[in-house]
Coordinates of N, CA and C in Angstrom, one line a residue:
X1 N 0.8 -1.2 0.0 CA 0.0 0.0 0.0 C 0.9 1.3 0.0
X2 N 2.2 1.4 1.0 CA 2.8 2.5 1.1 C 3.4 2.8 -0.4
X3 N 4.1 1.6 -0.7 CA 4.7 1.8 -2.1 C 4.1 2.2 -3.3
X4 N 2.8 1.3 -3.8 CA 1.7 2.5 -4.6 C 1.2 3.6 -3.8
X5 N 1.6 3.8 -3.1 CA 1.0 5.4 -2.7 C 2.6 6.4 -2.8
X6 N 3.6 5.5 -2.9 CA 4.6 6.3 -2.9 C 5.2 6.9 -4.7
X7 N 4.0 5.7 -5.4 CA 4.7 5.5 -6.9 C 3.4 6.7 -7.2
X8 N 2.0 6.6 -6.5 CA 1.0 7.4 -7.3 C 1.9 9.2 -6.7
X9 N 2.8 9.4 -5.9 CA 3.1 10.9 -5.6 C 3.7 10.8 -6.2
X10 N 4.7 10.1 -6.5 CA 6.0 10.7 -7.7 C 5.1 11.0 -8.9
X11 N 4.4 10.2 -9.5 CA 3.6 10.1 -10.8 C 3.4 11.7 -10.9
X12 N 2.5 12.8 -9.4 CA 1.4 13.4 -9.6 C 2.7 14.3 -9.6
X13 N 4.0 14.1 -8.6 CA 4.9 15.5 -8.7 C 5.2 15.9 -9.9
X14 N 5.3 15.1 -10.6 CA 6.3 14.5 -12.4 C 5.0 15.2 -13.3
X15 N 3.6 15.3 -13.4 CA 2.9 15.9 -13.9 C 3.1 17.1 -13.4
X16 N 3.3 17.5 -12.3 CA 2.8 18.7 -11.8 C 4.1 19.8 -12.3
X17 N 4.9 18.9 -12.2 CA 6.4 19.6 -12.8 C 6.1 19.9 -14.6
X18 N 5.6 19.0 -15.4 CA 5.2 19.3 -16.6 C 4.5 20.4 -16.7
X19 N 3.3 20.3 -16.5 CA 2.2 21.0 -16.4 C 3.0 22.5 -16.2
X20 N 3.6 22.6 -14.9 CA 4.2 23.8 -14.2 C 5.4 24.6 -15.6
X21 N 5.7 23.8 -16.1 CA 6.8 23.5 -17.2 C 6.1 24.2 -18.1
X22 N 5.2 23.8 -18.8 CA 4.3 24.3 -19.9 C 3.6 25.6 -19.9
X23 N 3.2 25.7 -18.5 CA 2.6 27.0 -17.9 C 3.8 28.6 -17.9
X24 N 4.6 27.9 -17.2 CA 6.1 28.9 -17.5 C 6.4 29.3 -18.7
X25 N 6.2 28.5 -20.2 CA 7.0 28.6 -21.2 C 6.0 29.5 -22.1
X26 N 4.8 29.1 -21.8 CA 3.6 29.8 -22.4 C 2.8 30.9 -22.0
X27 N 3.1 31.0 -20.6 CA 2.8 32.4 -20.3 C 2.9 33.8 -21.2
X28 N 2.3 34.9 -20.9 CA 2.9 36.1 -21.3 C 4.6 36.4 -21.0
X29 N 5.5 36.2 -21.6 CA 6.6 36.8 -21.4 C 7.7 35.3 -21.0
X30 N 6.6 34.1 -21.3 CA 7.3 33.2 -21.0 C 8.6 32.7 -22.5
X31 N 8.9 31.3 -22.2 CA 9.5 31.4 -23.7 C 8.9 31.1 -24.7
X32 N 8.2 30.4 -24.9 CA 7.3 30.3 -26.0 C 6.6 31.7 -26.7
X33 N 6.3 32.4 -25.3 CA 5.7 33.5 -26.1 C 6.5 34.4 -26.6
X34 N 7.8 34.4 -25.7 CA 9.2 35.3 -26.6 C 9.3 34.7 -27.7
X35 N 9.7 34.1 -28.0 CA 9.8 33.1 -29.3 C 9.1 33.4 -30.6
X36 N 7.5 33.2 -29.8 CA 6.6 33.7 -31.1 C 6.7 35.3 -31.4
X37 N 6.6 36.2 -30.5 CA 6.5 37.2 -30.5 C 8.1 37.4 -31.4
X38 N 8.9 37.2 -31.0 CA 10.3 37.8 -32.2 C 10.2 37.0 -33.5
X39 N 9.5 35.7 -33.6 CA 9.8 35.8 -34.8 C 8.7 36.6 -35.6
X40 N 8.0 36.3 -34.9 CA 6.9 37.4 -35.8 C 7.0 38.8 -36.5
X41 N 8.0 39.5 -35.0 CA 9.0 40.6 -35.4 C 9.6 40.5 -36.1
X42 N 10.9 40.0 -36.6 CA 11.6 39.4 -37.8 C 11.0 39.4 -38.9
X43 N 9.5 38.6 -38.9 CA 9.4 38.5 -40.6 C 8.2 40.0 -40.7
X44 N 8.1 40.2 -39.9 CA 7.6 41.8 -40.4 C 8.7 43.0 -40.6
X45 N 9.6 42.1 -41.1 CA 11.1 43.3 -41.7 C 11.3 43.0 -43.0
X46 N 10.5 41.8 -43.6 CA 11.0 40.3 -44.7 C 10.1 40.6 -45.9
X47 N 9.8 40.7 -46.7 CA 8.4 40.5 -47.6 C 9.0 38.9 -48.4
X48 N 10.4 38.0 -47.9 CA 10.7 37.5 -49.1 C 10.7 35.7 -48.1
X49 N 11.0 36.3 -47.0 CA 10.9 35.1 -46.4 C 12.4 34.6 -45.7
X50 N 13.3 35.5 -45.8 CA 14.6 35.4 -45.3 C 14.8 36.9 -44.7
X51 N 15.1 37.2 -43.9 CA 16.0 38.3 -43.1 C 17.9 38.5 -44.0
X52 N 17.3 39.3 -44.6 CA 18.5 40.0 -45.2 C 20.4 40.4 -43.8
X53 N 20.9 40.0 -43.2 CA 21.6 40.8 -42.1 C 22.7 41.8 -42.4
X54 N 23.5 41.5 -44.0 CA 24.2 41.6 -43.7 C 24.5 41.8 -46.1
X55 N 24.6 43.3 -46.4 CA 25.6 43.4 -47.9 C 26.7 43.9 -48.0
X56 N 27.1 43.5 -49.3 CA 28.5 43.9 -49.6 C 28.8 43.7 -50.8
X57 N 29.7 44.3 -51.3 CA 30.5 43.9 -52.5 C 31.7 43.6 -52.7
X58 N 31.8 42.4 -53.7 CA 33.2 41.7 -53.8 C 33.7 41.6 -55.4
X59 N 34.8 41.1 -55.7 CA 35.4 40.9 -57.1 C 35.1 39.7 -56.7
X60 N 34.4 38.3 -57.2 CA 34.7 37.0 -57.4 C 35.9 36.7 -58.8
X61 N 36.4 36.0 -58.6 CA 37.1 35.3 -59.9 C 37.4 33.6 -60.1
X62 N 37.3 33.1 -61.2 CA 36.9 31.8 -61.3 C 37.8 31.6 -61.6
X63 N 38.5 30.1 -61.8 CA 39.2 29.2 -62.9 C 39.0 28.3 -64.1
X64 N 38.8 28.1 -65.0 CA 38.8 26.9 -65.6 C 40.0 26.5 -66.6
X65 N 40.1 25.1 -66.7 CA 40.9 25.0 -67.3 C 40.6 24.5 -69.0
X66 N 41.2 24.3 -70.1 CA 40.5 24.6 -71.0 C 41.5 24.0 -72.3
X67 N 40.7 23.4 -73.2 CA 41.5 22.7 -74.2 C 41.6 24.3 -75.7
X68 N 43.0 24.0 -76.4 CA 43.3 25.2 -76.8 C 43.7 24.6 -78.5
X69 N 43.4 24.8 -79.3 CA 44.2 24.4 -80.3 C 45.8 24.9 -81.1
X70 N 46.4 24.7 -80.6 CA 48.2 25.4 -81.2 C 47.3 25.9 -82.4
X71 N 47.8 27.3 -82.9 CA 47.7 28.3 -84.3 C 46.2 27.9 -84.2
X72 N 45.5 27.8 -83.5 CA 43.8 28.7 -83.4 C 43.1 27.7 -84.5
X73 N 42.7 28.6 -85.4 CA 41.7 27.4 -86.5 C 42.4 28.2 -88.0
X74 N 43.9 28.1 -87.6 CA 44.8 28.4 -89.0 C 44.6 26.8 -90.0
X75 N 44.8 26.9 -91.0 CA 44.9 25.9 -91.7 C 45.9 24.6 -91.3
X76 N 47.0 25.3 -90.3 CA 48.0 24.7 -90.1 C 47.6 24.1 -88.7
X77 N 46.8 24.9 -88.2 CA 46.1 23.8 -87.1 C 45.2 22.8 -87.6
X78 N 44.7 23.0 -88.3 CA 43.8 22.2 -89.0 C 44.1 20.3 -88.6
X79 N 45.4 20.9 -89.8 CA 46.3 20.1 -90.2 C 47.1 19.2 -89.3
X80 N 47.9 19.9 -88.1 CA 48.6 19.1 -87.3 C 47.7 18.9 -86.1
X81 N 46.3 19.5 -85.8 CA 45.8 18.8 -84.8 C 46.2 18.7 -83.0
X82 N 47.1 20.0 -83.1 CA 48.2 19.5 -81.8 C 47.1 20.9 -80.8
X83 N 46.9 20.0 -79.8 CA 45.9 20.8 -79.0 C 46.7 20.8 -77.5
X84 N 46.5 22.0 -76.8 CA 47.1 22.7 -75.7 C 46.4 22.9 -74.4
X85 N 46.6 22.5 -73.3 CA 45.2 22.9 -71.9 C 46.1 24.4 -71.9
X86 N 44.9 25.3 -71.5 CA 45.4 26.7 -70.9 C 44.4 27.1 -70.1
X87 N 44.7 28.0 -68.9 CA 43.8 28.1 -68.0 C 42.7 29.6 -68.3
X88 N 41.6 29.6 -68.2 CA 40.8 30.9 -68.2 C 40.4 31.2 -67.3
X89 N 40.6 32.5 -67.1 CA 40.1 33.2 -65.8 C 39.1 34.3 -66.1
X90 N 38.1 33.9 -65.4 CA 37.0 34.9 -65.1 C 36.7 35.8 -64.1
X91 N 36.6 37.4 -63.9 CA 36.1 37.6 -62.2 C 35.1 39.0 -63.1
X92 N 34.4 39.2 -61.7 CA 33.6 40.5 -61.9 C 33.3 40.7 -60.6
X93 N 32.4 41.8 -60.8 CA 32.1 42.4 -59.2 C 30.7 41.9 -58.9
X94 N 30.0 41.1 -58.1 CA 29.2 40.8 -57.3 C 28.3 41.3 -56.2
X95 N 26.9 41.5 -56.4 CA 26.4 42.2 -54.8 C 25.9 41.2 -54.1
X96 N 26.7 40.6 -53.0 CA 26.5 39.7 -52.4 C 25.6 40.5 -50.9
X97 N 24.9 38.9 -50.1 CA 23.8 39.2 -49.3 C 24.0 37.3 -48.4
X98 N 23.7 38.6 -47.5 CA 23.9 36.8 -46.1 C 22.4 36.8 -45.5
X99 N 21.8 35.8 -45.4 CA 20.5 36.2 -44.7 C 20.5 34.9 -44.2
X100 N 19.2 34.9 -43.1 CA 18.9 33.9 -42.5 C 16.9 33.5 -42.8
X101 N 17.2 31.8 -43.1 CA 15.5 31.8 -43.4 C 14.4 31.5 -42.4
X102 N 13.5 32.2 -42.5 CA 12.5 32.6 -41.9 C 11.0 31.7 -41.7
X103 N 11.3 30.8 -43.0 CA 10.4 29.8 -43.4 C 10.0 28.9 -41.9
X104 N 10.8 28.1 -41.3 CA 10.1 27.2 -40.2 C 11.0 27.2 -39.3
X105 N 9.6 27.7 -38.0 CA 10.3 28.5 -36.8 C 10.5 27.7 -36.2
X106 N 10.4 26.1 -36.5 CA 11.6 24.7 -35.6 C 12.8 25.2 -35.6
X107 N 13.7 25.9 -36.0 CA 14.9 26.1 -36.3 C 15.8 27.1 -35.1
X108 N 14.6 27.7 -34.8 CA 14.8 28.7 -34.4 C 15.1 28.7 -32.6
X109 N 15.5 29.4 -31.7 CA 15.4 29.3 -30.3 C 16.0 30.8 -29.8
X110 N 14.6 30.9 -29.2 CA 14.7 32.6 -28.4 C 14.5 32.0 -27.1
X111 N 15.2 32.7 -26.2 CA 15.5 32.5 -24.6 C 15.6 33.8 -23.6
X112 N 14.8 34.0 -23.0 CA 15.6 35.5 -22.2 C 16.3 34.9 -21.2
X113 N 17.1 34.6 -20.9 CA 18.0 34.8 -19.6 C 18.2 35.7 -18.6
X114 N 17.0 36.1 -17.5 CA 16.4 37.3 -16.8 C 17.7 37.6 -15.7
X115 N 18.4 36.4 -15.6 CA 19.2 36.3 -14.2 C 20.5 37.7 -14.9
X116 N 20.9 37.1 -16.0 CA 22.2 38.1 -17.0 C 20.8 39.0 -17.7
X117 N 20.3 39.1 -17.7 CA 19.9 39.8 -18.8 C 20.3 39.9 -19.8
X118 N 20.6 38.8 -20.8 CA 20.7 38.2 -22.2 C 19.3 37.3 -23.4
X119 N 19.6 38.0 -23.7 CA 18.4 37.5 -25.2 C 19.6 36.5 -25.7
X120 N 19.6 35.0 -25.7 CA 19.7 33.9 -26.1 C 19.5 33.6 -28.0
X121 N 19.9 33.3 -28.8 CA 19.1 33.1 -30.3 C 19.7 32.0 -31.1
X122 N 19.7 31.3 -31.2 CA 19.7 30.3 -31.9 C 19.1 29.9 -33.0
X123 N 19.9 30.8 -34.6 CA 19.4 30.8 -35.6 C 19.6 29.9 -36.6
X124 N 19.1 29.9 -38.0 CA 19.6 28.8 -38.4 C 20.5 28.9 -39.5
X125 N 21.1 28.2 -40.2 CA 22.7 28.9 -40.5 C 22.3 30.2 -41.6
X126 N 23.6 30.4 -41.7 CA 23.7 31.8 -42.3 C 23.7 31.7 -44.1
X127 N 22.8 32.0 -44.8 CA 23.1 31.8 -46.3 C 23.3 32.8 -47.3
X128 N 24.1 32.8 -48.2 CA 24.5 33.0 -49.1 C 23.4 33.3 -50.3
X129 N 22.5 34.6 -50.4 CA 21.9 34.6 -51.2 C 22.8 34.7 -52.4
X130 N 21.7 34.5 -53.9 CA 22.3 34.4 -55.1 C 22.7 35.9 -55.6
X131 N 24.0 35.7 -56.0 CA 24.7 36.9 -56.3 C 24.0 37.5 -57.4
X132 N 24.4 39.0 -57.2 CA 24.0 39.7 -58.6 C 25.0 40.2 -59.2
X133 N 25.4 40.0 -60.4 CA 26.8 39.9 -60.7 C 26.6 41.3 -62.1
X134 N 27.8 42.3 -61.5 CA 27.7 43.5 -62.7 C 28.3 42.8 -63.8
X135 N 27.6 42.6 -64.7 CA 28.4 42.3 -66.0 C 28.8 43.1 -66.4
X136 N 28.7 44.1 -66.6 CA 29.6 45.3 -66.8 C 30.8 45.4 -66.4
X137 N 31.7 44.8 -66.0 CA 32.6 44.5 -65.1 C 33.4 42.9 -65.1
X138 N 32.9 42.7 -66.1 CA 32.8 41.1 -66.2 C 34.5 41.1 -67.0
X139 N 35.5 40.3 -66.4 CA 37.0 40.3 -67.4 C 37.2 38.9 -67.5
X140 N 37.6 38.6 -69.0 CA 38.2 37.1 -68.9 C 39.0 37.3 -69.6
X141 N 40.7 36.4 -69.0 CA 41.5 36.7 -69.9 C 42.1 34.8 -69.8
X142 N 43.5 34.3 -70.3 CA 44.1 33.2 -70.3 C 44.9 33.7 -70.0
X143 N 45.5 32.6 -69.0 CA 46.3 33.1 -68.1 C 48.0 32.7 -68.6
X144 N 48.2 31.6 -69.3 CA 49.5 30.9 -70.0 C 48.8 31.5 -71.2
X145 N 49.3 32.6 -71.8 CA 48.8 33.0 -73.2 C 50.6 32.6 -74.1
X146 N 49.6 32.3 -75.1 CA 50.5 32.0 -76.2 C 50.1 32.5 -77.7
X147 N 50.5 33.0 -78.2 CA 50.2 33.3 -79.7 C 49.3 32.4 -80.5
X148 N 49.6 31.1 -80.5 CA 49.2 30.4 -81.1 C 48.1 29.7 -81.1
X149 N 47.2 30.0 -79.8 CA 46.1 30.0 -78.9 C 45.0 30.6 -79.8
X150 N 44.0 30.4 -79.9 CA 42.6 30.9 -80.0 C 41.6 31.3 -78.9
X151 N 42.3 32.2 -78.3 CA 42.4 33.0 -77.1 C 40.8 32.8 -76.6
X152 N 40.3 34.0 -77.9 CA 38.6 34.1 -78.0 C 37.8 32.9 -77.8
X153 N 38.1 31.7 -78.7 CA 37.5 30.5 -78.8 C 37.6 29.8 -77.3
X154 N 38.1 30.0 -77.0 CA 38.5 29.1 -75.4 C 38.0 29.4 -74.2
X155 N 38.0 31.2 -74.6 CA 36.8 32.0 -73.4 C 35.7 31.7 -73.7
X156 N 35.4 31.9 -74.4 CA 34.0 31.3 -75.5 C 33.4 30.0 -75.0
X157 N 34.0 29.4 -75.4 CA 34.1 27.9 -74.8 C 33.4 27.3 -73.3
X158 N 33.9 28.4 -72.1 CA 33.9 28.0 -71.0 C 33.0 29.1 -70.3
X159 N 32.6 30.0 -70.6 CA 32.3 31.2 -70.3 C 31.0 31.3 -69.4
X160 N 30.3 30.0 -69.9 CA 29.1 29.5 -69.2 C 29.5 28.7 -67.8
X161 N 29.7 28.1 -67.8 CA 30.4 27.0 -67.0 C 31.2 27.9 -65.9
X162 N 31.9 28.9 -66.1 CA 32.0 29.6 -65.3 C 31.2 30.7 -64.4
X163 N 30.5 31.5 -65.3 CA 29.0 32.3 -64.7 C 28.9 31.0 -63.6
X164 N 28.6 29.7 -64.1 CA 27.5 29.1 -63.3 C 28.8 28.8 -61.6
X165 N 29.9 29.0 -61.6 CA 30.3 28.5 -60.3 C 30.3 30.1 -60.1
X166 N 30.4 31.7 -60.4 CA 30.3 32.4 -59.1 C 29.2 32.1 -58.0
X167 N 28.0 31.4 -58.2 CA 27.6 31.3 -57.4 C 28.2 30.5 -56.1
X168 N 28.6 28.8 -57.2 CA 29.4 28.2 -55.7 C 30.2 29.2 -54.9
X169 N 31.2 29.9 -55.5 CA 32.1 30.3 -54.5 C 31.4 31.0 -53.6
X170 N 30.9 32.4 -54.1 CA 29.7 33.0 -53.5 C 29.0 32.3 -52.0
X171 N 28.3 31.5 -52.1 CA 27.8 30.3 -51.2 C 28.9 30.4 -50.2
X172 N 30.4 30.2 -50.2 CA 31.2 29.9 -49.6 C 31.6 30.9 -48.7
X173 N 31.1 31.6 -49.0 CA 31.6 33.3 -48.2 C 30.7 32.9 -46.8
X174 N 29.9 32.4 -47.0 CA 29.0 32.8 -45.7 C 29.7 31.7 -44.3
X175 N 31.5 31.5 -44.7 CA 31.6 30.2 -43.6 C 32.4 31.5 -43.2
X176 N 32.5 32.6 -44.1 CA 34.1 33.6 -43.5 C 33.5 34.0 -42.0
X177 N 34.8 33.8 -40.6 CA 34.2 34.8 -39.7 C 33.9 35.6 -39.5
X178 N 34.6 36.9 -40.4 CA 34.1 38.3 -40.2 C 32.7 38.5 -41.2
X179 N 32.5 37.8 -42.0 CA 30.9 37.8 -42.4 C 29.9 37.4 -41.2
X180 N 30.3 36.5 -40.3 CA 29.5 35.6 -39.4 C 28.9 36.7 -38.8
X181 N 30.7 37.2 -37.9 CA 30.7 38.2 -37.0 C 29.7 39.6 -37.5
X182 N 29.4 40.1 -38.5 CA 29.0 41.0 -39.3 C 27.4 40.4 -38.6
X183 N 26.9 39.2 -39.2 CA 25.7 39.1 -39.4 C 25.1 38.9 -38.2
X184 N 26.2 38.4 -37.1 CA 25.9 38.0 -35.6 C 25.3 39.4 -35.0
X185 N 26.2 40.3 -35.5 CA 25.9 41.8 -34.9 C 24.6 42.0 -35.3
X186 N 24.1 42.1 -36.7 CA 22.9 42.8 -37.1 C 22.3 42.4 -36.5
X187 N 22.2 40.6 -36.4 CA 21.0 40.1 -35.8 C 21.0 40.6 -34.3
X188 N 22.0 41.0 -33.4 CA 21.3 41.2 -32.6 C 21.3 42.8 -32.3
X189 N 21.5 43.7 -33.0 CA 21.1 44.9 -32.7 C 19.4 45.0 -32.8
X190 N 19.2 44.0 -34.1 CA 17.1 43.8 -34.0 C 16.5 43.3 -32.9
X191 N 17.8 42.5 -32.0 CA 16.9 41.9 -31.2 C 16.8 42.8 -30.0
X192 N 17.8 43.5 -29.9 CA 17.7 44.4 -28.6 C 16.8 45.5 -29.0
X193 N 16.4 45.6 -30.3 CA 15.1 46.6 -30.3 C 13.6 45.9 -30.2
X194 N 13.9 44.6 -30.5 CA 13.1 43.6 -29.9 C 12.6 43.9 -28.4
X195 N 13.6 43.6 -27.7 CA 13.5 43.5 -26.9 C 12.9 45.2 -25.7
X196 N 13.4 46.1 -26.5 CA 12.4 48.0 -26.0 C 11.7 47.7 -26.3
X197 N 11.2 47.3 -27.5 CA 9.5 47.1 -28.0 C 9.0 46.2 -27.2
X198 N 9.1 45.6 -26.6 CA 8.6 44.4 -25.6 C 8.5 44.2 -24.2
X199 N 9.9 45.5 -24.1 CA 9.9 46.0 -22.5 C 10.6 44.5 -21.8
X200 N 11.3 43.6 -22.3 CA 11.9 42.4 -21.8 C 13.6 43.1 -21.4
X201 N 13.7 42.0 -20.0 CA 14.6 42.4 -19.5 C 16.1 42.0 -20.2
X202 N 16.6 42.4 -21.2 CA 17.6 42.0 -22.0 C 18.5 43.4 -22.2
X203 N 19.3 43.1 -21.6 CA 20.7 44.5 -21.7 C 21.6 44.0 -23.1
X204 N 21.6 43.1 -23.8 CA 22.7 42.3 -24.9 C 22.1 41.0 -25.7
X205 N 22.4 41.0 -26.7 CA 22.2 39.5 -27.1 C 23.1 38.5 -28.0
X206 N 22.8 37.1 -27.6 CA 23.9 36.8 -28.2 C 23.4 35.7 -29.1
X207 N 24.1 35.9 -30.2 CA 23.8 34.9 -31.7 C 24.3 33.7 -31.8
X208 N 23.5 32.6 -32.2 CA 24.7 31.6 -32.4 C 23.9 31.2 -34.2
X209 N 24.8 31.2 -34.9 CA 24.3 30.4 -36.2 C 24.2 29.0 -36.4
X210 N 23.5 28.3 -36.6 CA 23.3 26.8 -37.0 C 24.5 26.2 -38.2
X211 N 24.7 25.0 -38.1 CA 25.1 24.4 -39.6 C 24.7 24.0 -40.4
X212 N 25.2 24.1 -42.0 CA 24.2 23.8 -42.8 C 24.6 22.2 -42.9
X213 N 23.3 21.5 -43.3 CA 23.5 20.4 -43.2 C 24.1 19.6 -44.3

């Protein structure tokens, strides 16, 4: 008898701790409702569905490497067939953009920490929107130039294939620390205006970015 009566209190404290649990998190000002309430903040800055944190502009430049024919499409190339790798290089200037998406708020984790007074965030990684690349600006030259090269023909050649990787590189920027550090800031200068708008006790906040998977 004492032992089911000892197993029915644990049972009721173990609910009561839930229950108490759920009540805390969902309250006004609890975490759940911080949570909702910033992201909601957030995507009322968005029309697109990602939080922009962070632009800039860069020179990207590519490599490819590239088959050449000796003396170009002279008759004498024709003839002897003797073909050359040479490398082509592409760069231009790019307006790059780091944002974080907004789409599903699983990702996401807001915390106040009342004791420090810190807004907590736990975002999800940092991406690399798609560049917008000034063509106007666009240079491709070969880099082992030789006379005998069909210089044109070989940029020509690859010129696609290259466009298509400034984006990889692009993508890549968003692992640089001083980008991180850049986007860690913005995000939390919003949140500490978050947080006046809200009247929550947060003197600082601190960012952490997710990885991409």
């Amino acid at each position: 008898m004492k032992k089911n009566t000892a197993v029915l209190a644990g049972a009721l404290i173990l609910a009561l701790g839930i229950m108490g649990g759920l009540l805390i998190a969902l309250r006004p000002g609890g975490r759940r409702d911080v949570e909702s309430r910033f992201l909601s903040y957030v995507e009322g800055l968005s029309e697109t569905g990602r939080l922009v944190l962070v632009q800039g502009r860069e020179r990207l430049t590519v490599q490819e490497s590239a088959k050449g024919q000796l003396f170009g499409d002279t008759t004498l190339g024709d003839l002897l067939k003797i073909r050359s790798d040479a490398v082509v290089e592409l760069s231009a200037w790019a307006e790059l953009s780091w944002a974080v998406d907004l789409s599903d708020p699983g990702r996401w984790s807001v915390r106040v920490n009342r004791g420090e007074r810190i807004l907590n965030i736990a975002a999800p990684p940092l991406l690399t929107l798609t560049p917008a690349l000034r063509t106007e600006t666009l240079e491709a030259r070969v880099l082992n130039r030789s006379i005998f090269l069909d210089e044109k023909k070989m940029i020509d050649s690859v010129r696609a294939a290259l466009t298509r990787r400034f984006e990889e590189i692009a993508r890549s920027t968003s692992d640089r620390p001083e980008v991180r550090n850049r986007a860690a800031a913005s995000l939390s200068a919003i949140a500490l205006a978050f947080c006046r708008k809200f009247k929550l006790p947060a003197d600082r906040a601190e960012v952490v970015f997710g990885l991409e998977e």
